[in-house]
Structure formats: structure tokens, C-alpha cells
Amino acid sequence: MKNKKFLSKMLATTTVAAGMLAVAGCDGNFSAGSGSEQPSVETATATTQDIEEAITVSGFVKPETSTEIKSEINGRITRILVKNGESVKEGDLLLEIDPQTYQTTVDSNDRTVRQRRLDVEKSARDLERTKGLFEGDYDTEQNYLDAITEYESNKLQLEIAQAALDNSELELAKTKIVAPHDGMISDLDVYVGNVISGAGSFSSGTTLMKVNDMRTLRVEADLNEIEANKIELGAATQVTFDSLPKTSFTGTVNYLSSFGVQDSTTSTLYKFPVWVNFETSGILVRPGTSANLSILVAKAQNVVAVPASAIFIEDKVRFVFVKKDERKFERRPVKVGIGNLNFIEVKSGLKVGDVVATTRPSQSDIVDTEGKALGGSAPVRDRSSHRNGPP
């Protein structure tokens, strides 16, 4: 009997609890429905703006002028006067090759030149004496002509010897390798005692180091086909660096590939290399540093503009929601121009001072230009301006 009473009380308690939950559930559904307050719609006002549309892309810094240093002659390195990262001026001595063999050749050729010069002097005296005898009928014409020949031959031999001396002196000078221009040393990977081959050898010579002109650098990056068709040579570019947050430069596009280069990772994609040059003005930017490019492709001044989030698109038609009263928004088609991450130019459909929604209003709050409620599916946010601006 007691068990029956206990069960009856438990059932009654469970029923009451279930009823309370049911009521709570009904209240929740009701508050989320037409009886609850709708979430507010964020808005912005159409204003006059100067808009610049730019393409952003990343790349890496390289020297505009980087010269590979090679020896023109074979030999053994006897001195290295620079190190990686060191700045040099044009004409500074970088490295020396053992000059002994070349100096020996110069000395030998110098002695030959002196001998040939003595031969010329002697033959000149002989010619002068023979000429006097011939003119006084004391010698034959043949001897006179032979004296002329001997003199001319010795002059020719002197010229040949002098040329050999000059050439050997040039070869000796090549044992001292100097900087071809101002720059910074990199890729120095040889040591004193290394035997190197000259640039004229079968192997095209040993690369001794590189001299990189750090005054003018460039950023090399890759564009897609849409971006490449928007950019022109000479376009102004802002150059920034993640690793140098306080450093930026203004550069120009000085090279844009006319042909697509097949992507090494995806055979169906092509990229278009672009180079942007900039002057460092003495600020050190290390080659190999990653850089961000913002390449200007279009700009408009004093135009009607709204935030990019205010432009919606449906069936290729762009439109905005213009605020009419506290809750109602008019769906209005617009014609857009250039844009960037912040603002989009509105060429028609809006005027300065119009208030537009930057978040989508509730479907029940949207009306047409005559104030009639609109139904249908929700519009899609216009994402076309995320990088390249609206088409």
C-alpha cells in the first residue's frame, strides 16, 4: 500500500516537471519567432571618398644587379681580402691569384723587347751608313736595299715583342680581381690555396663570389591572369615587409612577363612573373627577404562610396539596401566602379548621405523601390572586391 502511494506521488511530481518544461519550451519558440525583437542591422552612410584599387601579392627581394665574379685565368688563390656580407666599392681588390708564372712571362717578354729595340737601333745606324756609301758610289744598290729590309724587319720584330709584352702584362693584371661596381659580397665559397679555372675553360670557370648592388633592389612575384591583365609597366607600387614593419618603399613595375609560365606544382595553372624595382636609400634590406607588394591599378577621386560590405549581388546584379525608416530597407540596384578592401565606388544608384545596410536585413524588412515587401531567397554578399576590386 505504501509503495502504491509513493509511486503515485512520483508520477504526480514528474507530470508537473514535464509540464513546466513544456511551458518553457513554448516560451522559447515564441520568443524566437515573430513575437521577439529582431536583431539590429548595421548601417553606414554613403560618403565622398578617394579610392585606390590595388593588387596585393607577395614575393622575395633580389638585387637588381648581381655580378658573378670569375677569374679570366687559371691559377691558385693566394689572398682573399673580403668576406660574405662586406660592402665594397668599385675597383676594390677582392682576391689575388698566384702571379709568379705570369710575372715570369712578363719579365721574359720585357727582355725580348729590349733586345729587339737594340736590333732596331743597330739596323738604323747600318742603314744610315750604307745609304751614305751608296749615295757616294762607294757601295752597291743591293747592299743599300738589304740594309733597308733589315731595318724594317727589326722594327716589325720589335712590334711583335711589344705586343707579347703588353698581353703578358694584361694576364698578370688578371691575377688581381677587383669589384666591378659598388655592392655587397655574397656566395664567397673559395679559400686560399684553391686552384681555380678561368672563365674561358671548358667548365666556364669557377664562380668565386658575387657582388650585389644594394642600392637598387627588386621584388619578384607571380600574378594570375586576371591580375596580369590589370597591371601596366611603370605602375606605382608600395613595398612593405613583415620582418621590417617600420620600413616601406615606393617602387615601380619594370617587368611583366608577356607569356604565362606553367606552375611547377599544378600543370593546369600558369603564372605571370612581375618585377618591382625600388631604391633603398641606404637602408639595408637583405636579398631573400619576403616582401608584400601593393600595385596600384586604378584610382578615383571625390566619388560616392560605401563600405565593401554594403554591396550585395544576386544573378550578377549588384544592389544595396537603403534605409527608409526604422525597420524598412529598400533594395536598390547600383552600378559600381573600382574598389578595395574598405570601400567601393558607386557610379549610380546612391547619393552622398544615403544610409545603407552593411549586414543583411531580415527578409520581412526588405521592400522594393515602391515600398512593397519582397520575398525570395537571401542575396549573396559581393565578394568580388576582396582583392582585385569589382569587375
mmCIF file of C-alpha atoms in Angstrom:
data_model
loop_
_atom_site.group_PDB
_atom_site.id
_atom_site.type_symbol
_atom_site.label_atom_id
_atom_site.label_comp_id
_atom_site.label_asym_id
_atom_site.label_seq_id
_atom_site.Cartn_x
_atom_site.Cartn_y
_atom_site.Cartn_z
ATOM 1 C CA MET A 1 0.000 0.000 0.000
ATOM 2 C CA LYS A 2 2.792 2.365 0.942
ATOM 3 C CA ASN A 3 4.564 1.527 -2.310
ATOM 4 C CA LYS A 4 1.463 2.464 -4.327
ATOM 5 C CA LYS A 5 1.211 5.861 -2.591
ATOM 6 C CA PHE A 6 4.922 6.518 -3.203
ATOM 7 C CA LEU A 7 4.582 5.702 -6.915
ATOM 8 C CA SER A 8 1.523 7.954 -7.191
ATOM 9 C CA LYS A 9 3.471 10.889 -5.695
ATOM 10 C CA MET A 10 6.429 10.293 -8.054
ATOM 11 C CA LEU A 11 4.155 10.259 -11.085
ATOM 12 C CA ALA A 12 2.497 13.477 -9.984
ATOM 13 C CA THR A 13 5.873 15.172 -9.477
ATOM 14 C CA THR A 14 7.127 14.006 -12.884
ATOM 15 C CA THR A 15 3.979 15.275 -14.587
ATOM 16 C CA VAL A 16 4.334 18.732 -13.029
ATOM 17 C CA ALA A 17 8.027 18.940 -14.055
ATOM 18 C CA ALA A 18 7.231 17.872 -17.599
ATOM 19 C CA GLY A 19 4.512 20.484 -17.764
ATOM 20 C CA MET A 20 6.923 23.205 -16.653
ATOM 21 C CA LEU A 21 9.457 22.132 -19.274
ATOM 22 C CA ALA A 22 6.771 22.159 -21.931
ATOM 23 C CA VAL A 23 5.760 25.684 -20.982
ATOM 24 C CA ALA A 24 9.393 26.795 -21.023
ATOM 25 C CA GLY A 25 9.829 25.222 -24.442
ATOM 26 C CA CYS A 26 6.788 27.025 -25.792
ATOM 27 C CA ASP A 27 8.052 30.323 -24.413
ATOM 28 C CA GLY A 28 11.425 29.810 -26.137
ATOM 29 C CA ASN A 29 9.881 29.076 -29.524
ATOM 30 C CA PHE A 30 7.601 32.039 -29.200
ATOM 31 C CA SER A 31 10.355 34.454 -28.288
ATOM 32 C CA ALA A 32 12.435 33.307 -31.263
ATOM 33 C CA GLY A 33 9.517 33.795 -33.583
ATOM 34 C CA SER A 34 7.532 36.809 -34.649
ATOM 35 C CA GLY A 35 6.980 37.971 -31.098
ATOM 36 C CA SER A 36 10.730 38.524 -30.334
ATOM 37 C CA GLU A 37 12.781 41.587 -31.155
ATOM 38 C CA GLN A 38 14.678 41.231 -34.448
ATOM 39 C CA PRO A 39 18.489 41.660 -34.398
ATOM 40 C CA SER A 40 19.634 45.156 -35.321
ATOM 41 C CA VAL A 41 21.005 45.883 -38.797
ATOM 42 C CA GLU A 42 24.375 47.596 -39.024
ATOM 43 C CA THR A 43 24.474 50.580 -41.353
ATOM 44 C CA ALA A 44 26.846 53.053 -42.945
ATOM 45 C CA THR A 45 26.451 56.351 -44.777
ATOM 46 C CA ALA A 46 27.457 56.901 -48.387
ATOM 47 C CA THR A 47 30.258 59.452 -48.447
ATOM 48 C CA THR A 48 32.693 61.058 -50.862
ATOM 49 C CA GLN A 49 35.988 59.184 -50.996
ATOM 50 C CA ASP A 50 39.249 58.977 -52.896
ATOM 51 C CA ILE A 51 39.604 55.302 -53.774
ATOM 52 C CA GLU A 52 42.660 53.447 -54.954
ATOM 53 C CA GLU A 53 42.333 49.920 -56.267
ATOM 54 C CA ALA A 54 45.453 47.840 -55.854
ATOM 55 C CA ILE A 55 46.551 44.258 -56.373
ATOM 56 C CA THR A 56 48.346 42.717 -53.425
ATOM 57 C CA VAL A 57 50.864 39.942 -53.897
ATOM 58 C CA SER A 58 53.934 38.627 -52.089
ATOM 59 C CA GLY A 59 57.401 37.883 -53.399
ATOM 60 C CA PHE A 60 61.068 37.896 -52.499
ATOM 61 C CA VAL A 61 63.780 40.556 -52.674
ATOM 62 C CA LYS A 62 66.680 40.201 -55.094
ATOM 63 C CA PRO A 63 69.410 42.623 -56.192
ATOM 64 C CA GLU A 64 68.687 44.350 -59.479
ATOM 65 C CA THR A 65 72.388 43.967 -60.359
ATOM 66 C CA SER A 66 74.229 40.892 -59.119
ATOM 67 C CA THR A 67 77.550 40.110 -60.793
ATOM 68 C CA GLU A 68 79.177 36.702 -60.646
ATOM 69 C CA ILE A 69 82.903 37.127 -60.114
ATOM 70 C CA LYS A 70 85.080 34.695 -62.079
ATOM 71 C CA SER A 71 88.738 34.701 -62.936
ATOM 72 C CA GLU A 72 89.740 35.025 -66.560
ATOM 73 C CA ILE A 73 92.825 32.909 -65.952
ATOM 74 C CA ASN A 74 93.711 29.640 -64.264
ATOM 75 C CA GLY A 75 95.720 29.674 -61.056
ATOM 76 C CA ARG A 76 95.959 29.211 -57.320
ATOM 77 C CA ILE A 77 94.361 31.667 -54.887
ATOM 78 C CA THR A 78 96.960 33.359 -52.687
ATOM 79 C CA ARG A 79 94.877 36.070 -50.976
ATOM 80 C CA ILE A 80 91.208 36.781 -50.255
ATOM 81 C CA LEU A 81 90.605 40.293 -48.993
ATOM 82 C CA VAL A 82 86.809 40.271 -48.438
ATOM 83 C CA LYS A 83 84.156 38.185 -46.701
ATOM 84 C CA ASN A 84 80.467 37.498 -47.146
ATOM 85 C CA GLY A 85 78.272 40.454 -46.212
ATOM 86 C CA GLU A 86 81.061 43.005 -46.623
ATOM 87 C CA SER A 87 80.389 46.143 -48.633
ATOM 88 C CA VAL A 88 82.878 47.083 -51.345
ATOM 89 C CA LYS A 89 83.416 49.957 -53.752
ATOM 90 C CA GLU A 90 84.090 49.751 -57.458
ATOM 91 C CA GLY A 91 87.772 48.917 -58.014
ATOM 92 C CA ASP A 92 88.386 47.466 -54.540
ATOM 93 C CA LEU A 93 90.730 44.459 -54.553
ATOM 94 C CA LEU A 94 88.776 41.286 -53.815
ATOM 95 C CA LEU A 95 91.139 38.409 -54.413
ATOM 96 C CA GLU A 96 94.611 37.600 -55.760
ATOM 97 C CA ILE A 97 95.851 34.642 -57.790
ATOM 98 C CA ASP A 98 99.459 33.461 -57.658
ATOM 99 C CA PRO A 99 101.243 35.828 -60.097
ATOM 100 C CA GLN A 100 104.599 34.009 -60.328
ATOM 101 C CA THR A 101 104.066 32.269 -63.666
ATOM 102 C CA TYR A 102 102.588 35.378 -65.237
ATOM 103 C CA GLN A 103 105.326 37.612 -63.803
ATOM 104 C CA THR A 104 107.975 35.316 -65.291
ATOM 105 C CA THR A 105 106.355 35.649 -68.707
ATOM 106 C CA VAL A 106 106.265 39.423 -68.363
ATOM 107 C CA ASP A 107 109.967 39.544 -67.450
ATOM 108 C CA SER A 108 110.893 37.326 -70.394
ATOM 109 C CA ASN A 109 108.886 39.398 -72.841
ATOM 110 C CA ASP A 110 110.371 42.584 -71.441
ATOM 111 C CA ARG A 111 113.891 41.317 -72.140
ATOM 112 C CA THR A 112 112.857 40.389 -75.664
ATOM 113 C CA VAL A 113 111.515 43.883 -76.255
ATOM 114 C CA ARG A 114 114.763 45.437 -75.089
ATOM 115 C CA GLN A 115 116.742 43.161 -77.386
ATOM 116 C CA ARG A 116 114.519 43.995 -80.352
ATOM 117 C CA ARG A 117 114.883 47.670 -79.589
ATOM 118 C CA LEU A 118 118.691 47.331 -79.696
ATOM 119 C CA ASP A 119 118.402 45.478 -83.011
ATOM 120 C CA VAL A 120 116.350 48.333 -84.428
ATOM 121 C CA GLU A 121 118.872 50.921 -83.255
ATOM 122 C CA LYS A 122 121.800 48.985 -84.797
ATOM 123 C CA SER A 123 119.994 48.404 -88.100
ATOM 124 C CA ALA A 124 119.108 52.090 -88.213
ATOM 125 C CA ARG A 125 122.823 53.018 -87.923
ATOM 126 C CA ASP A 126 123.760 50.427 -90.551
ATOM 127 C CA LEU A 127 121.148 51.788 -92.903
ATOM 128 C CA GLU A 128 122.344 55.339 -92.445
ATOM 129 C CA ARG A 129 125.981 54.351 -93.175
ATOM 130 C CA THR A 130 125.033 52.213 -96.179
ATOM 131 C CA LYS A 131 122.894 54.995 -97.554
ATOM 132 C CA GLY A 132 125.837 57.437 -97.421
ATOM 133 C CA LEU A 133 128.171 54.975 -99.153
ATOM 134 C CA PHE A 134 125.576 54.229 -101.806
ATOM 135 C CA GLU A 135 124.965 57.904 -102.497
ATOM 136 C CA GLY A 136 128.757 58.420 -102.823
ATOM 137 C CA ASP A 137 129.021 55.445 -105.169
ATOM 138 C CA TYR A 138 131.065 53.524 -102.568
ATOM 139 C CA ASP A 139 128.537 50.761 -102.100
ATOM 140 C CA THR A 140 126.124 48.815 -104.244
ATOM 141 C CA GLU A 141 122.410 49.345 -104.528
ATOM 142 C CA GLN A 142 121.835 45.755 -103.352
ATOM 143 C CA ASN A 143 123.589 46.385 -100.042
ATOM 144 C CA TYR A 144 121.562 49.547 -99.576
ATOM 145 C CA LEU A 145 118.288 47.711 -100.215
ATOM 146 C CA ASP A 146 119.334 44.899 -97.853
ATOM 147 C CA ALA A 147 120.017 47.450 -95.128
ATOM 148 C CA ILE A 148 116.517 48.896 -95.567
ATOM 149 C CA THR A 149 114.994 45.410 -95.322
ATOM 150 C CA GLU A 150 116.993 44.606 -92.191
ATOM 151 C CA TYR A 151 115.854 47.807 -90.539
ATOM 152 C CA GLU A 152 112.140 47.235 -91.377
ATOM 153 C CA SER A 153 112.359 43.620 -90.243
ATOM 154 C CA ASN A 154 113.825 44.618 -86.882
ATOM 155 C CA LYS A 155 111.098 47.230 -86.428
ATOM 156 C CA LEU A 156 108.465 44.547 -87.079
ATOM 157 C CA GLN A 157 110.087 42.166 -84.605
ATOM 158 C CA LEU A 158 110.066 44.934 -82.016
ATOM 159 C CA GLU A 159 106.334 45.488 -82.550
ATOM 160 C CA ILE A 160 105.661 41.756 -82.162
ATOM 161 C CA ALA A 161 107.701 41.599 -78.979
ATOM 162 C CA GLN A 162 105.954 44.673 -77.587
ATOM 163 C CA ALA A 163 102.550 43.118 -78.280
ATOM 164 C CA ALA A 164 103.599 39.955 -76.451
ATOM 165 C CA LEU A 165 104.762 42.057 -73.504
ATOM 166 C CA ASP A 166 101.521 44.019 -73.398
ATOM 167 C CA ASN A 167 99.494 40.800 -73.497
ATOM 168 C CA SER A 168 101.523 39.207 -70.702
ATOM 169 C CA GLU A 169 101.104 42.339 -68.579
ATOM 170 C CA LEU A 170 97.340 42.102 -69.100
ATOM 171 C CA GLU A 171 97.424 38.470 -67.992
ATOM 172 C CA LEU A 172 99.451 39.458 -64.934
ATOM 173 C CA ALA A 173 96.909 42.152 -64.100
ATOM 174 C CA LYS A 174 94.174 39.490 -64.135
ATOM 175 C CA THR A 175 95.748 37.904 -61.078
ATOM 176 C CA LYS A 176 94.251 40.805 -59.108
ATOM 177 C CA ILE A 177 90.446 40.607 -59.177
ATOM 178 C CA VAL A 178 88.635 43.825 -58.321
ATOM 179 C CA ALA A 179 84.996 44.791 -57.720
ATOM 180 C CA PRO A 180 83.213 45.731 -60.970
ATOM 181 C CA HIS A 181 80.814 48.044 -59.105
ATOM 182 C CA ASP A 182 79.707 49.022 -55.608
ATOM 183 C CA GLY A 183 77.920 46.276 -53.720
ATOM 184 C CA MET A 184 77.836 43.629 -51.055
ATOM 185 C CA ILE A 185 79.752 40.336 -51.185
ATOM 186 C CA SER A 186 77.821 37.067 -51.189
ATOM 187 C CA ASP A 187 78.336 33.434 -52.253
ATOM 188 C CA LEU A 188 82.038 33.559 -51.372
ATOM 189 C CA ASP A 189 82.877 29.872 -51.141
ATOM 190 C CA VAL A 190 86.569 29.593 -52.068
ATOM 191 C CA TYR A 191 89.654 29.567 -49.892
ATOM 192 C CA VAL A 192 93.333 30.465 -50.080
ATOM 193 C CA GLY A 193 95.132 27.635 -51.826
ATOM 194 C CA ASN A 194 92.220 26.613 -54.058
ATOM 195 C CA VAL A 195 93.214 26.057 -57.684
ATOM 196 C CA ILE A 196 90.591 27.642 -59.938
ATOM 197 C CA SER A 197 89.835 27.530 -63.646
ATOM 198 C CA GLY A 198 89.355 30.580 -65.801
ATOM 199 C CA ALA A 199 86.113 31.663 -67.430
ATOM 200 C CA GLY A 200 87.418 30.572 -70.828
ATOM 201 C CA SER A 201 87.824 26.964 -69.740
ATOM 202 C CA PHE A 202 85.573 24.062 -70.663
ATOM 203 C CA SER A 203 83.718 24.359 -67.335
ATOM 204 C CA SER A 204 83.083 28.114 -67.894
ATOM 205 C CA GLY A 205 85.244 28.899 -64.897
ATOM 206 C CA THR A 206 84.965 28.838 -61.125
ATOM 207 C CA THR A 207 82.486 31.236 -59.532
ATOM 208 C CA LEU A 208 84.460 32.960 -56.789
ATOM 209 C CA MET A 209 81.750 35.189 -55.293
ATOM 210 C CA LYS A 210 79.001 37.637 -56.192
ATOM 211 C CA VAL A 211 78.916 41.413 -55.880
ATOM 212 C CA ASN A 212 75.346 42.617 -55.304
ATOM 213 C CA ASP A 213 74.390 46.239 -55.885
ATOM 214 C CA MET A 214 72.266 47.004 -52.807
ATOM 215 C CA ARG A 215 71.191 50.473 -53.926
ATOM 216 C CA THR A 216 68.502 49.204 -56.281
ATOM 217 C CA LEU A 217 66.623 46.048 -55.384
ATOM 218 C CA ARG A 218 63.641 44.299 -56.901
ATOM 219 C CA VAL A 219 60.837 42.084 -55.693
ATOM 220 C CA GLU A 220 59.994 39.128 -57.894
ATOM 221 C CA ALA A 221 56.432 37.829 -57.602
ATOM 222 C CA ASP A 222 53.858 35.873 -59.612
ATOM 223 C CA LEU A 223 50.439 37.084 -60.777
ATOM 224 C CA ASN A 224 47.424 35.214 -62.066
ATOM 225 C CA GLU A 225 45.998 36.014 -65.480
ATOM 226 C CA ILE A 226 43.335 38.409 -64.161
ATOM 227 C CA GLU A 227 45.872 40.405 -62.174
ATOM 228 C CA ALA A 228 48.400 40.447 -65.025
ATOM 229 C CA ASN A 229 45.846 41.995 -67.382
ATOM 230 C CA LYS A 230 45.177 44.854 -64.971
ATOM 231 C CA ILE A 231 48.783 45.920 -64.450
ATOM 232 C CA GLU A 232 50.867 48.193 -66.659
ATOM 233 C CA LEU A 233 54.617 48.763 -66.771
ATOM 234 C CA GLY A 234 55.594 51.685 -64.596
ATOM 235 C CA ALA A 235 52.685 51.195 -62.173
ATOM 236 C CA ALA A 236 53.362 52.687 -58.738
ATOM 237 C CA THR A 237 53.816 50.064 -56.043
ATOM 238 C CA GLN A 238 54.047 50.142 -52.269
ATOM 239 C CA VAL A 239 56.666 47.706 -50.933
ATOM 240 C CA THR A 240 56.434 46.535 -47.314
ATOM 241 C CA PHE A 241 57.985 43.746 -45.267
ATOM 242 C CA ASP A 242 56.645 41.561 -42.464
ATOM 243 C CA SER A 243 60.139 41.342 -40.965
ATOM 244 C CA LEU A 244 60.693 45.130 -41.211
ATOM 245 C CA PRO A 245 57.369 46.609 -40.054
ATOM 246 C CA LYS A 246 58.697 50.179 -39.924
ATOM 247 C CA THR A 247 60.262 50.068 -43.388
ATOM 248 C CA SER A 248 58.474 50.708 -46.672
ATOM 249 C CA PHE A 249 59.422 51.900 -50.140
ATOM 250 C CA THR A 250 57.728 53.183 -53.258
ATOM 251 C CA GLY A 251 58.644 51.128 -56.319
ATOM 252 C CA THR A 252 57.601 50.722 -59.935
ATOM 253 C CA VAL A 253 56.733 47.743 -62.095
ATOM 254 C CA ASN A 254 59.628 47.444 -64.545
ATOM 255 C CA TYR A 255 58.958 43.940 -65.901
ATOM 256 C CA LEU A 256 55.806 41.939 -66.582
ATOM 257 C CA SER A 257 56.027 38.665 -68.474
ATOM 258 C CA SER A 258 54.131 38.593 -71.754
ATOM 259 C CA PHE A 259 53.813 34.827 -71.532
ATOM 260 C CA GLY A 260 52.444 32.614 -68.800
ATOM 261 C CA VAL A 261 54.837 30.239 -67.079
ATOM 262 C CA GLN A 262 53.458 26.845 -66.141
ATOM 263 C CA ASP A 263 53.209 26.375 -62.400
ATOM 264 C CA SER A 264 55.597 23.704 -61.185
ATOM 265 C CA THR A 265 53.047 22.259 -58.751
ATOM 266 C CA THR A 266 49.861 22.461 -60.839
ATOM 267 C CA SER A 267 50.237 21.805 -64.553
ATOM 268 C CA THR A 268 46.866 23.388 -65.391
ATOM 269 C CA LEU A 269 47.798 26.749 -63.878
ATOM 270 C CA TYR A 270 50.005 29.447 -65.350
ATOM 271 C CA LYS A 271 51.657 32.348 -63.575
ATOM 272 C CA PHE A 272 52.925 35.667 -64.879
ATOM 273 C CA PRO A 273 56.198 36.863 -63.275
ATOM 274 C CA VAL A 274 56.365 40.540 -62.321
ATOM 275 C CA TRP A 275 59.348 42.563 -61.072
ATOM 276 C CA VAL A 276 59.076 45.704 -58.977
ATOM 277 C CA ASN A 277 62.190 47.851 -58.553
ATOM 278 C CA PHE A 278 62.785 50.170 -55.613
ATOM 279 C CA GLU A 279 65.625 52.345 -54.334
ATOM 280 C CA THR A 280 66.825 51.510 -50.816
ATOM 281 C CA SER A 281 68.221 54.976 -49.988
ATOM 282 C CA GLY A 282 70.932 53.349 -47.909
ATOM 283 C CA ILE A 283 68.552 51.213 -45.812
ATOM 284 C CA LEU A 284 69.688 47.604 -45.583
ATOM 285 C CA VAL A 285 67.148 45.152 -46.993
ATOM 286 C CA ARG A 286 68.660 41.709 -47.270
ATOM 287 C CA PRO A 287 68.156 39.780 -50.503
ATOM 288 C CA GLY A 288 65.891 36.820 -49.853
ATOM 289 C CA THR A 289 63.606 38.828 -47.542
ATOM 290 C CA SER A 290 59.901 38.287 -48.223
ATOM 291 C CA ALA A 291 58.066 41.419 -49.362
ATOM 292 C CA ASN A 292 54.463 42.498 -49.867
ATOM 293 C CA LEU A 293 53.524 44.420 -52.987
ATOM 294 C CA SER A 294 50.509 46.677 -53.343
ATOM 295 C CA ILE A 295 50.400 47.526 -57.048
ATOM 296 C CA LEU A 296 48.148 50.445 -57.989
ATOM 297 C CA VAL A 297 45.853 49.598 -60.928
ATOM 298 C CA ALA A 298 43.210 52.347 -60.746
ATOM 299 C CA LYS A 299 42.174 55.342 -58.679
ATOM 300 C CA ALA A 300 39.151 57.614 -58.474
ATOM 301 C CA GLN A 301 38.816 60.943 -56.660
ATOM 302 C CA ASN A 302 35.780 62.504 -54.980
ATOM 303 C CA VAL A 303 33.403 59.664 -55.812
ATOM 304 C CA VAL A 304 30.365 58.327 -53.960
ATOM 305 C CA ALA A 305 31.491 55.308 -51.980
ATOM 306 C CA VAL A 306 30.188 52.834 -49.426
ATOM 307 C CA PRO A 307 31.907 50.119 -47.402
ATOM 308 C CA ALA A 308 32.587 46.973 -49.394
ATOM 309 C CA SER A 309 30.279 45.053 -47.038
ATOM 310 C CA ALA A 310 27.301 47.171 -48.209
ATOM 311 C CA ILE A 311 27.335 45.743 -51.752
ATOM 312 C CA PHE A 312 25.339 42.556 -52.362
ATOM 313 C CA ILE A 313 24.992 40.521 -55.559
ATOM 314 C CA GLU A 314 22.301 38.273 -56.970
ATOM 315 C CA ASP A 315 22.083 36.943 -60.536
ATOM 316 C CA LYS A 316 25.067 39.144 -61.426
ATOM 317 C CA VAL A 317 23.113 42.234 -60.309
ATOM 318 C CA ARG A 318 24.691 44.343 -57.581
ATOM 319 C CA PHE A 319 22.484 46.228 -55.162
ATOM 320 C CA VAL A 320 22.345 47.851 -51.756
ATOM 321 C CA PHE A 321 19.750 48.073 -49.003
ATOM 322 C CA VAL A 322 18.900 51.744 -48.453
ATOM 323 C CA LYS A 323 17.348 52.532 -45.072
ATOM 324 C CA LYS A 324 13.842 54.039 -45.434
ATOM 325 C CA ASP A 325 12.702 54.101 -41.792
ATOM 326 C CA GLU A 326 13.497 52.411 -38.504
ATOM 327 C CA ARG A 327 12.948 48.877 -39.824
ATOM 328 C CA LYS A 328 12.452 49.051 -43.588
ATOM 329 C CA PHE A 329 15.214 48.871 -46.203
ATOM 330 C CA GLU A 330 14.781 49.464 -49.925
ATOM 331 C CA ARG A 331 16.587 47.067 -52.205
ATOM 332 C CA ARG A 332 18.162 49.289 -54.858
ATOM 333 C CA PRO A 333 20.332 48.239 -57.841
ATOM 334 C CA VAL A 334 23.611 50.102 -58.193
ATOM 335 C CA LYS A 335 26.408 50.380 -60.710
ATOM 336 C CA VAL A 336 29.817 50.056 -59.099
ATOM 337 C CA GLY A 337 33.309 51.148 -60.139
ATOM 338 C CA ILE A 338 36.661 50.422 -58.589
ATOM 339 C CA GLY A 339 37.067 49.186 -55.072
ATOM 340 C CA ASN A 340 39.419 47.944 -52.416
ATOM 341 C CA LEU A 341 39.187 46.119 -49.116
ATOM 342 C CA ASN A 342 37.466 49.095 -47.466
ATOM 343 C CA PHE A 343 35.325 50.987 -49.973
ATOM 344 C CA ILE A 344 33.647 50.508 -53.350
ATOM 345 C CA GLU A 345 32.815 53.300 -55.756
ATOM 346 C CA VAL A 346 29.089 53.617 -56.579
ATOM 347 C CA LYS A 347 28.647 55.175 -60.016
ATOM 348 C CA SER A 348 24.838 55.258 -59.933
ATOM 349 C CA GLY A 349 22.006 54.326 -57.599
ATOM 350 C CA LEU A 350 23.183 56.200 -54.498
ATOM 351 C CA LYS A 351 23.899 59.726 -53.419
ATOM 352 C CA VAL A 352 26.010 61.117 -50.633
ATOM 353 C CA GLY A 353 24.116 60.858 -47.332
ATOM 354 C CA ASP A 354 22.134 57.716 -48.156
ATOM 355 C CA VAL A 355 22.232 55.219 -45.304
ATOM 356 C CA VAL A 356 22.819 51.624 -46.381
ATOM 357 C CA ALA A 357 22.897 48.313 -44.565
ATOM 358 C CA THR A 358 26.267 46.637 -44.119
ATOM 359 C CA THR A 359 24.623 43.476 -42.783
ATOM 360 C CA ARG A 360 21.665 41.843 -44.486
ATOM 361 C CA PRO A 361 18.264 42.980 -43.157
ATOM 362 C CA SER A 362 15.571 40.463 -42.343
ATOM 363 C CA GLN A 363 13.660 39.381 -45.449
ATOM 364 C CA SER A 364 10.446 40.798 -43.999
ATOM 365 C CA ASP A 365 12.060 44.237 -43.696
ATOM 366 C CA ILE A 366 13.111 44.469 -47.359
ATOM 367 C CA VAL A 367 10.941 46.466 -49.782
ATOM 368 C CA ASP A 368 11.239 47.416 -53.440
ATOM 369 C CA THR A 369 11.515 50.938 -54.778
ATOM 370 C CA GLU A 370 7.738 51.343 -54.401
ATOM 371 C CA GLY A 371 7.758 50.187 -50.789
ATOM 372 C CA LYS A 372 6.309 46.725 -51.446
ATOM 373 C CA ALA A 373 7.631 43.786 -49.441
ATOM 374 C CA LEU A 374 9.976 41.437 -51.266
ATOM 375 C CA GLY A 375 10.196 37.676 -50.862
ATOM 376 C CA GLY A 376 12.598 35.153 -52.308
ATOM 377 C CA SER A 377 15.993 33.891 -51.349
ATOM 378 C CA ALA A 378 18.594 35.874 -49.500
ATOM 379 C CA PRO A 379 21.136 37.778 -51.603
ATOM 380 C CA VAL A 380 24.802 36.895 -51.596
ATOM 381 C CA ARG A 381 27.464 39.278 -50.296
ATOM 382 C CA ASP A 382 29.528 40.728 -53.141
ATOM 383 C CA ARG A 383 32.990 39.169 -52.709
ATOM 384 C CA SER A 384 34.441 40.484 -55.981
ATOM 385 C CA SER A 385 36.296 43.350 -54.315
ATOM 386 C CA HIS A 386 38.269 41.214 -51.898
ATOM 387 C CA ARG A 387 41.492 41.586 -53.861
ATOM 388 C CA ASN A 388 41.120 42.927 -57.351
ATOM 389 C CA GLY A 389 38.131 45.245 -56.962
ATOM 390 C CA PRO A 390 34.731 44.764 -58.573
ATOM 391 C CA PRO A 391 34.659 43.831 -62.272
#
